[in-house]
């Protein structure tokens, strides 16, 4: 096989692999980019221009549907693979990958059936391509895309928009800079009215990537010829014009094979008084070789950019494979190790959130620095220590006989009532930190890339972590409530010792006894209680965060999954495998990545070998 055949064959294999992996026309962006970076030949022509006959002549086989009106209603991506002389010809469809067609009349029927599968038995069109590969010693390596014929009028059963729909579909293929345009025009019509040349001129005004093909030269009126077109005087292209003579309808009816038709075509040009001097550059065989040679030069020029794209894609795929992880081990010990490693990966990220390597832990500080002080300031002490309430509580505490020196029971009841208000903010702080920790668990699970493969294990870790956080919350709640209860159960002695001294400073105990039922007396009691409650508030503002951190945050960092580890250690291989039940979508993605990676590396090696052989 020549270097040229190797290059074009390589491009064909890469394009074939792209379609097999489901990337042409959508899917993986890198593969779509690779497809578009590789040159293809788009066959464009008006209806009844002889487009199908040209393709059959290049292939050397009668395999395309025929008829009036729009016959080609879906793009046909036709990949020709040259095989060794004497080998059997066969065809394969992408949608029937395990079936080889050696009878090409069945290929025609399958194209019709596959077209109708999408469009129905109507005259509608569809942009979804049919992919067909033909393996034959009688072809050159090429990728050709047969497109619906351009038309100016919708026929019966078609919407008026069909004209624009066909043009838009054809344009989407030919406007790509790597597309080689094979513009088919019948010689028995004025070239100025050619739909194919008109569209090619719009998308390729310089004519660099347009090959003009004139069909039906044998059907021109006597005394006329197409030399002005073929010799580039009527419409000049950078690439040469090629004339072809297809089989007549009589030949088709007689089932004249394509090999005989090629021979008849060669004889026509060799004996023609008009085209004899051009005979070496006419005919479908020459057209195929011309396209193949041009493809080789285009591919050679683009090898550096194609190689660069492939190398970039290999790096991206290897990085993605690292994220997706390797397949699960069969050994139970290895599975246990995998589960533990995944748990540790989650715990590392969770601790980073708490310790400041990742955002979120600062919200816990916000609970202590903002929410708790704000809640303490909003406690209804003004109402509890109002003159009316103080008087009511103190009087009720005296019972039937008034107190003699200080209303101790009144003080105690006022203080105990005030301290009960601290329960709410204390428990609210525990709950607030609990919700922050739960959110950090959720975020950490989402950020542990390795766990995305295993939704079952992810759910089990989430359940175990949240169960642990509930225990930590309960411990935290008990601890902060105990702190409040401790303040209520024992009032600071120094506080009471100061009260008689304050009375003595007044200088007249008798007056003090006389004043004990006036407003000033009750205001003084309220002020004293407020002072004591303020002292307790400052203490709790410092001790509650310590208790919450000790019972919840510290425990979450140190023993969040301890119980889960104990349960994991008791599981057997089958149970471990259930935990490592991968997301089917990720399994499929890994398989696709592996296939793509294999293809890219093989393509790179082949390109390197062909490049060195130049």
PDB file of C-alpha atoms in Angstrom, residues 189-343:
ATOM      1  CA  UNK A 189     -28.201  22.494 -18.975  1.00  0.00           C
ATOM      2  CA  UNK A 190     -26.672  25.969 -18.841  1.00  0.00           C
ATOM      3  CA  UNK A 191     -23.905  26.008 -16.213  1.00  0.00           C
ATOM      4  CA  UNK A 192     -25.137  29.444 -15.118  1.00  0.00           C
ATOM      5  CA  UNK A 193     -28.292  27.784 -13.769  1.00  0.00           C
ATOM      6  CA  UNK A 194     -26.492  25.008 -11.884  1.00  0.00           C
ATOM      7  CA  UNK A 195     -27.743  24.752  -8.301  1.00  0.00           C
ATOM      8  CA  UNK A 196     -24.521  23.034  -7.209  1.00  0.00           C
ATOM      9  CA  UNK A 197     -22.212  25.702  -8.690  1.00  0.00           C
ATOM     10  CA  UNK A 198     -24.372  28.506  -7.274  1.00  0.00           C
ATOM     11  CA  UNK A 199     -24.100  27.089  -3.734  1.00  0.00           C
ATOM     12  CA  UNK A 200     -20.391  26.269  -4.119  1.00  0.00           C
ATOM     13  CA  UNK A 201     -19.691  29.828  -5.255  1.00  0.00           C
ATOM     14  CA  UNK A 202     -21.350  31.159  -2.051  1.00  0.00           C
ATOM     15  CA  UNK A 203     -19.433  28.973   0.401  1.00  0.00           C
ATOM     16  CA  UNK A 204     -16.178  28.699  -1.576  1.00  0.00           C
ATOM     17  CA  UNK A 205     -15.906  31.926  -3.609  1.00  0.00           C
ATOM     18  CA  UNK A 206     -12.234  31.308  -4.441  1.00  0.00           C
ATOM     19  CA  UNK A 207     -13.012  27.836  -5.800  1.00  0.00           C
ATOM     20  CA  UNK A 208     -10.093  26.292  -3.917  1.00  0.00           C
ATOM     21  CA  UNK A 209     -12.012  23.302  -2.605  1.00  0.00           C
ATOM     22  CA  UNK A 210     -14.610  22.829  -5.345  1.00  0.00           C
ATOM     23  CA  UNK A 211     -14.362  20.109  -7.990  1.00  0.00           C
ATOM     24  CA  UNK A 212     -16.766  20.562 -10.891  1.00  0.00           C
ATOM     25  CA  UNK A 213     -18.246  17.462 -12.478  1.00  0.00           C
ATOM     26  CA  UNK A 214     -20.216  17.516 -15.739  1.00  0.00           C
ATOM     27  CA  UNK A 215     -22.586  14.607 -16.310  1.00  0.00           C
ATOM     28  CA  UNK A 216     -24.733  13.633 -19.329  1.00  0.00           C
ATOM     29  CA  UNK A 217     -22.153  14.745 -21.894  1.00  0.00           C
ATOM     30  CA  UNK A 218     -23.532  12.085 -24.221  1.00  0.00           C
ATOM     31  CA  UNK A 219     -27.024  13.581 -24.008  1.00  0.00           C
ATOM     32  CA  UNK A 220     -26.134  17.063 -25.304  1.00  0.00           C
ATOM     33  CA  UNK A 221     -27.777  18.292 -28.496  1.00  0.00           C
ATOM     34  CA  UNK A 222     -25.879  17.453 -31.664  1.00  0.00           C
ATOM     35  CA  UNK A 223     -23.483  20.161 -32.658  1.00  0.00           C
ATOM     36  CA  UNK A 224     -22.966  21.355 -29.087  1.00  0.00           C
ATOM     37  CA  UNK A 225     -20.256  20.517 -26.580  1.00  0.00           C
ATOM     38  CA  UNK A 226     -19.120  21.404 -23.049  1.00  0.00           C
ATOM     39  CA  UNK A 227     -15.521  22.343 -23.807  1.00  0.00           C
ATOM     40  CA  UNK A 228     -15.948  25.903 -22.509  1.00  0.00           C
ATOM     41  CA  UNK A 229     -16.877  24.452 -19.137  1.00  0.00           C
ATOM     42  CA  UNK A 230     -14.386  21.583 -19.067  1.00  0.00           C
ATOM     43  CA  UNK A 231     -11.497  23.832 -20.094  1.00  0.00           C
ATOM     44  CA  UNK A 232     -12.448  26.439 -17.471  1.00  0.00           C
ATOM     45  CA  UNK A 233     -13.560  29.270 -19.748  1.00  0.00           C
ATOM     46  CA  UNK A 234     -17.232  29.413 -18.717  1.00  0.00           C
ATOM     47  CA  UNK A 235     -16.635  29.124 -14.986  1.00  0.00           C
ATOM     48  CA  UNK A 236     -13.118  28.859 -13.641  1.00  0.00           C
ATOM     49  CA  UNK A 237     -12.270  26.778 -10.588  1.00  0.00           C
ATOM     50  CA  UNK A 238      -8.910  26.305  -8.900  1.00  0.00           C
ATOM     51  CA  UNK A 239      -9.491  22.568  -9.292  1.00  0.00           C
ATOM     52  CA  UNK A 240     -10.054  20.954 -12.718  1.00  0.00           C
ATOM     53  CA  UNK A 241     -13.425  20.150 -14.227  1.00  0.00           C
ATOM     54  CA  UNK A 242     -14.070  16.478 -14.945  1.00  0.00           C
ATOM     55  CA  UNK A 243     -16.595  15.107 -17.399  1.00  0.00           C
ATOM     56  CA  UNK A 244     -18.266  11.736 -16.858  1.00  0.00           C
ATOM     57  CA  UNK A 245     -20.607   9.563 -18.864  1.00  0.00           C
ATOM     58  CA  UNK A 246     -22.942   7.536 -16.717  1.00  0.00           C
ATOM     59  CA  UNK A 247     -24.957   4.496 -17.658  1.00  0.00           C
ATOM     60  CA  UNK A 248     -28.017   5.183 -19.754  1.00  0.00           C
ATOM     61  CA  UNK A 249     -31.438   4.168 -18.525  1.00  0.00           C
ATOM     62  CA  UNK A 250     -31.313   1.323 -21.050  1.00  0.00           C
ATOM     63  CA  UNK A 251     -28.038   0.103 -19.500  1.00  0.00           C
ATOM     64  CA  UNK A 252     -29.587   0.287 -16.040  1.00  0.00           C
ATOM     65  CA  UNK A 253     -32.637  -1.648 -17.231  1.00  0.00           C
ATOM     66  CA  UNK A 254     -30.345  -4.289 -18.730  1.00  0.00           C
ATOM     67  CA  UNK A 255     -28.360  -4.484 -15.470  1.00  0.00           C
ATOM     68  CA  UNK A 256     -25.116  -3.582 -17.214  1.00  0.00           C
ATOM     69  CA  UNK A 257     -22.485  -3.908 -14.498  1.00  0.00           C
ATOM     70  CA  UNK A 258     -20.329  -0.963 -13.467  1.00  0.00           C
ATOM     71  CA  UNK A 259     -17.062  -2.486 -14.720  1.00  0.00           C
ATOM     72  CA  UNK A 260     -18.522  -2.685 -18.235  1.00  0.00           C
ATOM     73  CA  UNK A 261     -19.936   0.816 -17.824  1.00  0.00           C
ATOM     74  CA  UNK A 262     -16.481   2.153 -16.914  1.00  0.00           C
ATOM     75  CA  UNK A 263     -15.011   0.519 -20.006  1.00  0.00           C
ATOM     76  CA  UNK A 264     -17.762   2.009 -22.150  1.00  0.00           C
ATOM     77  CA  UNK A 265     -17.086   5.444 -20.610  1.00  0.00           C
ATOM     78  CA  UNK A 266     -13.356   5.205 -21.443  1.00  0.00           C
ATOM     79  CA  UNK A 267     -14.208   4.263 -25.024  1.00  0.00           C
ATOM     80  CA  UNK A 268     -16.589   7.224 -25.331  1.00  0.00           C
ATOM     81  CA  UNK A 269     -13.939   9.790 -24.383  1.00  0.00           C
ATOM     82  CA  UNK A 270     -11.149   8.107 -26.352  1.00  0.00           C
ATOM     83  CA  UNK A 271     -13.233   8.113 -29.560  1.00  0.00           C
ATOM     84  CA  UNK A 272     -14.965  11.471 -29.095  1.00  0.00           C
ATOM     85  CA  UNK A 273     -13.951  14.148 -31.638  1.00  0.00           C
ATOM     86  CA  UNK A 274     -14.818  16.840 -29.069  1.00  0.00           C
ATOM     87  CA  UNK A 275     -13.229  15.406 -25.928  1.00  0.00           C
ATOM     88  CA  UNK A 276     -10.568  13.043 -27.263  1.00  0.00           C
ATOM     89  CA  UNK A 277      -7.748  15.439 -26.377  1.00  0.00           C
ATOM     90  CA  UNK A 278      -9.024  15.470 -22.788  1.00  0.00           C
ATOM     91  CA  UNK A 279      -9.695  11.723 -22.501  1.00  0.00           C
ATOM     92  CA  UNK A 280      -6.850  11.136 -20.020  1.00  0.00           C
ATOM     93  CA  UNK A 281      -8.495  13.597 -17.631  1.00  0.00           C
ATOM     94  CA  UNK A 282     -12.095  12.495 -18.024  1.00  0.00           C
ATOM     95  CA  UNK A 283     -14.250   9.748 -16.542  1.00  0.00           C
ATOM     96  CA  UNK A 284     -15.284   8.462 -13.150  1.00  0.00           C
ATOM     97  CA  UNK A 285     -12.069   6.481 -12.602  1.00  0.00           C
ATOM     98  CA  UNK A 286      -9.965   9.588 -13.153  1.00  0.00           C
ATOM     99  CA  UNK A 287     -12.303  11.576 -10.897  1.00  0.00           C
ATOM    100  CA  UNK A 288     -11.812   9.093  -8.056  1.00  0.00           C
ATOM    101  CA  UNK A 289      -8.020   9.178  -8.417  1.00  0.00           C
ATOM    102  CA  UNK A 290      -8.047  12.981  -8.652  1.00  0.00           C
ATOM    103  CA  UNK A 291     -10.067  13.272  -5.458  1.00  0.00           C
ATOM    104  CA  UNK A 292      -7.828  10.749  -3.722  1.00  0.00           C
ATOM    105  CA  UNK A 293      -4.668  12.619  -4.734  1.00  0.00           C
ATOM    106  CA  UNK A 294      -6.146  15.929  -3.607  1.00  0.00           C
ATOM    107  CA  UNK A 295      -7.172  14.368  -0.314  1.00  0.00           C
ATOM    108  CA  UNK A 296      -3.620  13.193   0.225  1.00  0.00           C
ATOM    109  CA  UNK A 297      -2.213  16.701  -0.241  1.00  0.00           C
ATOM    110  CA  UNK A 298      -4.858  18.182   2.090  1.00  0.00           C
ATOM    111  CA  UNK A 299      -4.185  15.538   4.737  1.00  0.00           C
ATOM    112  CA  UNK A 300      -0.432  16.066   4.520  1.00  0.00           C
ATOM    113  CA  UNK A 301      -0.859  19.803   5.009  1.00  0.00           C
ATOM    114  CA  UNK A 302      -3.057  19.222   8.041  1.00  0.00           C
ATOM    115  CA  UNK A 303      -1.067  16.480   9.756  1.00  0.00           C
ATOM    116  CA  UNK A 304       0.496  18.916  12.310  1.00  0.00           C
ATOM    117  CA  UNK A 305      -2.880  20.370  13.343  1.00  0.00           C
ATOM    118  CA  UNK A 306      -4.510  16.921  13.430  1.00  0.00           C
ATOM    119  CA  UNK A 307      -1.651  15.554  15.541  1.00  0.00           C
ATOM    120  CA  UNK A 308      -1.927  18.519  17.903  1.00  0.00           C
ATOM    121  CA  UNK A 309      -5.684  17.969  18.261  1.00  0.00           C
ATOM    122  CA  UNK A 310      -5.148  14.256  18.921  1.00  0.00           C
ATOM    123  CA  UNK A 311      -2.458  14.905  21.566  1.00  0.00           C
ATOM    124  CA  UNK A 312      -4.673  17.441  23.309  1.00  0.00           C
ATOM    125  CA  UNK A 313      -7.573  15.000  23.286  1.00  0.00           C
ATOM    126  CA  UNK A 314      -5.366  12.212  24.683  1.00  0.00           C
ATOM    127  CA  UNK A 315      -4.365  14.447  27.606  1.00  0.00           C
ATOM    128  CA  UNK A 316      -7.996  15.353  28.285  1.00  0.00           C
ATOM    129  CA  UNK A 317      -9.141  11.733  28.111  1.00  0.00           C
ATOM    130  CA  UNK A 318      -6.375  10.501  30.412  1.00  0.00           C
ATOM    131  CA  UNK A 319      -7.310  13.202  32.897  1.00  0.00           C
ATOM    132  CA  UNK A 320     -10.947  12.151  32.688  1.00  0.00           C
ATOM    133  CA  UNK A 321      -9.987   8.495  33.153  1.00  0.00           C
ATOM    134  CA  UNK A 322      -8.166   9.490  36.334  1.00  0.00           C
ATOM    135  CA  UNK A 323     -11.324  11.208  37.568  1.00  0.00           C
ATOM    136  CA  UNK A 324     -13.543   8.289  36.605  1.00  0.00           C
ATOM    137  CA  UNK A 325     -11.209   5.819  38.295  1.00  0.00           C
ATOM    138  CA  UNK A 326     -10.150   2.340  37.382  1.00  0.00           C
ATOM    139  CA  UNK A 327     -12.432  -0.735  37.249  1.00  0.00           C
ATOM    140  CA  UNK A 328     -13.398  -2.394  40.533  1.00  0.00           C
ATOM    141  CA  UNK A 329     -11.169  -5.197  41.816  1.00  0.00           C
ATOM    142  CA  UNK A 330     -12.648  -8.690  42.220  1.00  0.00           C
ATOM    143  CA  UNK A 331     -10.812  -9.523  45.471  1.00  0.00           C
ATOM    144  CA  UNK A 332     -12.784  -8.794  48.691  1.00  0.00           C
ATOM    145  CA  UNK A 333      -9.727  -7.375  50.416  1.00  0.00           C
ATOM    146  CA  UNK A 334      -9.116  -4.980  47.541  1.00  0.00           C
ATOM    147  CA  UNK A 335     -12.790  -3.989  47.582  1.00  0.00           C
ATOM    148  CA  UNK A 336     -12.613  -3.231  51.325  1.00  0.00           C
ATOM    149  CA  UNK A 337      -9.490  -1.168  50.713  1.00  0.00           C
ATOM    150  CA  UNK A 338     -11.302   0.735  47.942  1.00  0.00           C
ATOM    151  CA  UNK A 339     -14.286   1.487  50.211  1.00  0.00           C
ATOM    152  CA  UNK A 340     -12.006   2.735  53.012  1.00  0.00           C
ATOM    153  CA  UNK A 341     -10.001   4.886  50.610  1.00  0.00           C
ATOM    154  CA  UNK A 342     -13.193   6.457  49.272  1.00  0.00           C
ATOM    155  CA  UNK A 343     -14.387   7.167  52.818  1.00  0.00           C
TER     156      UNK A 343
END
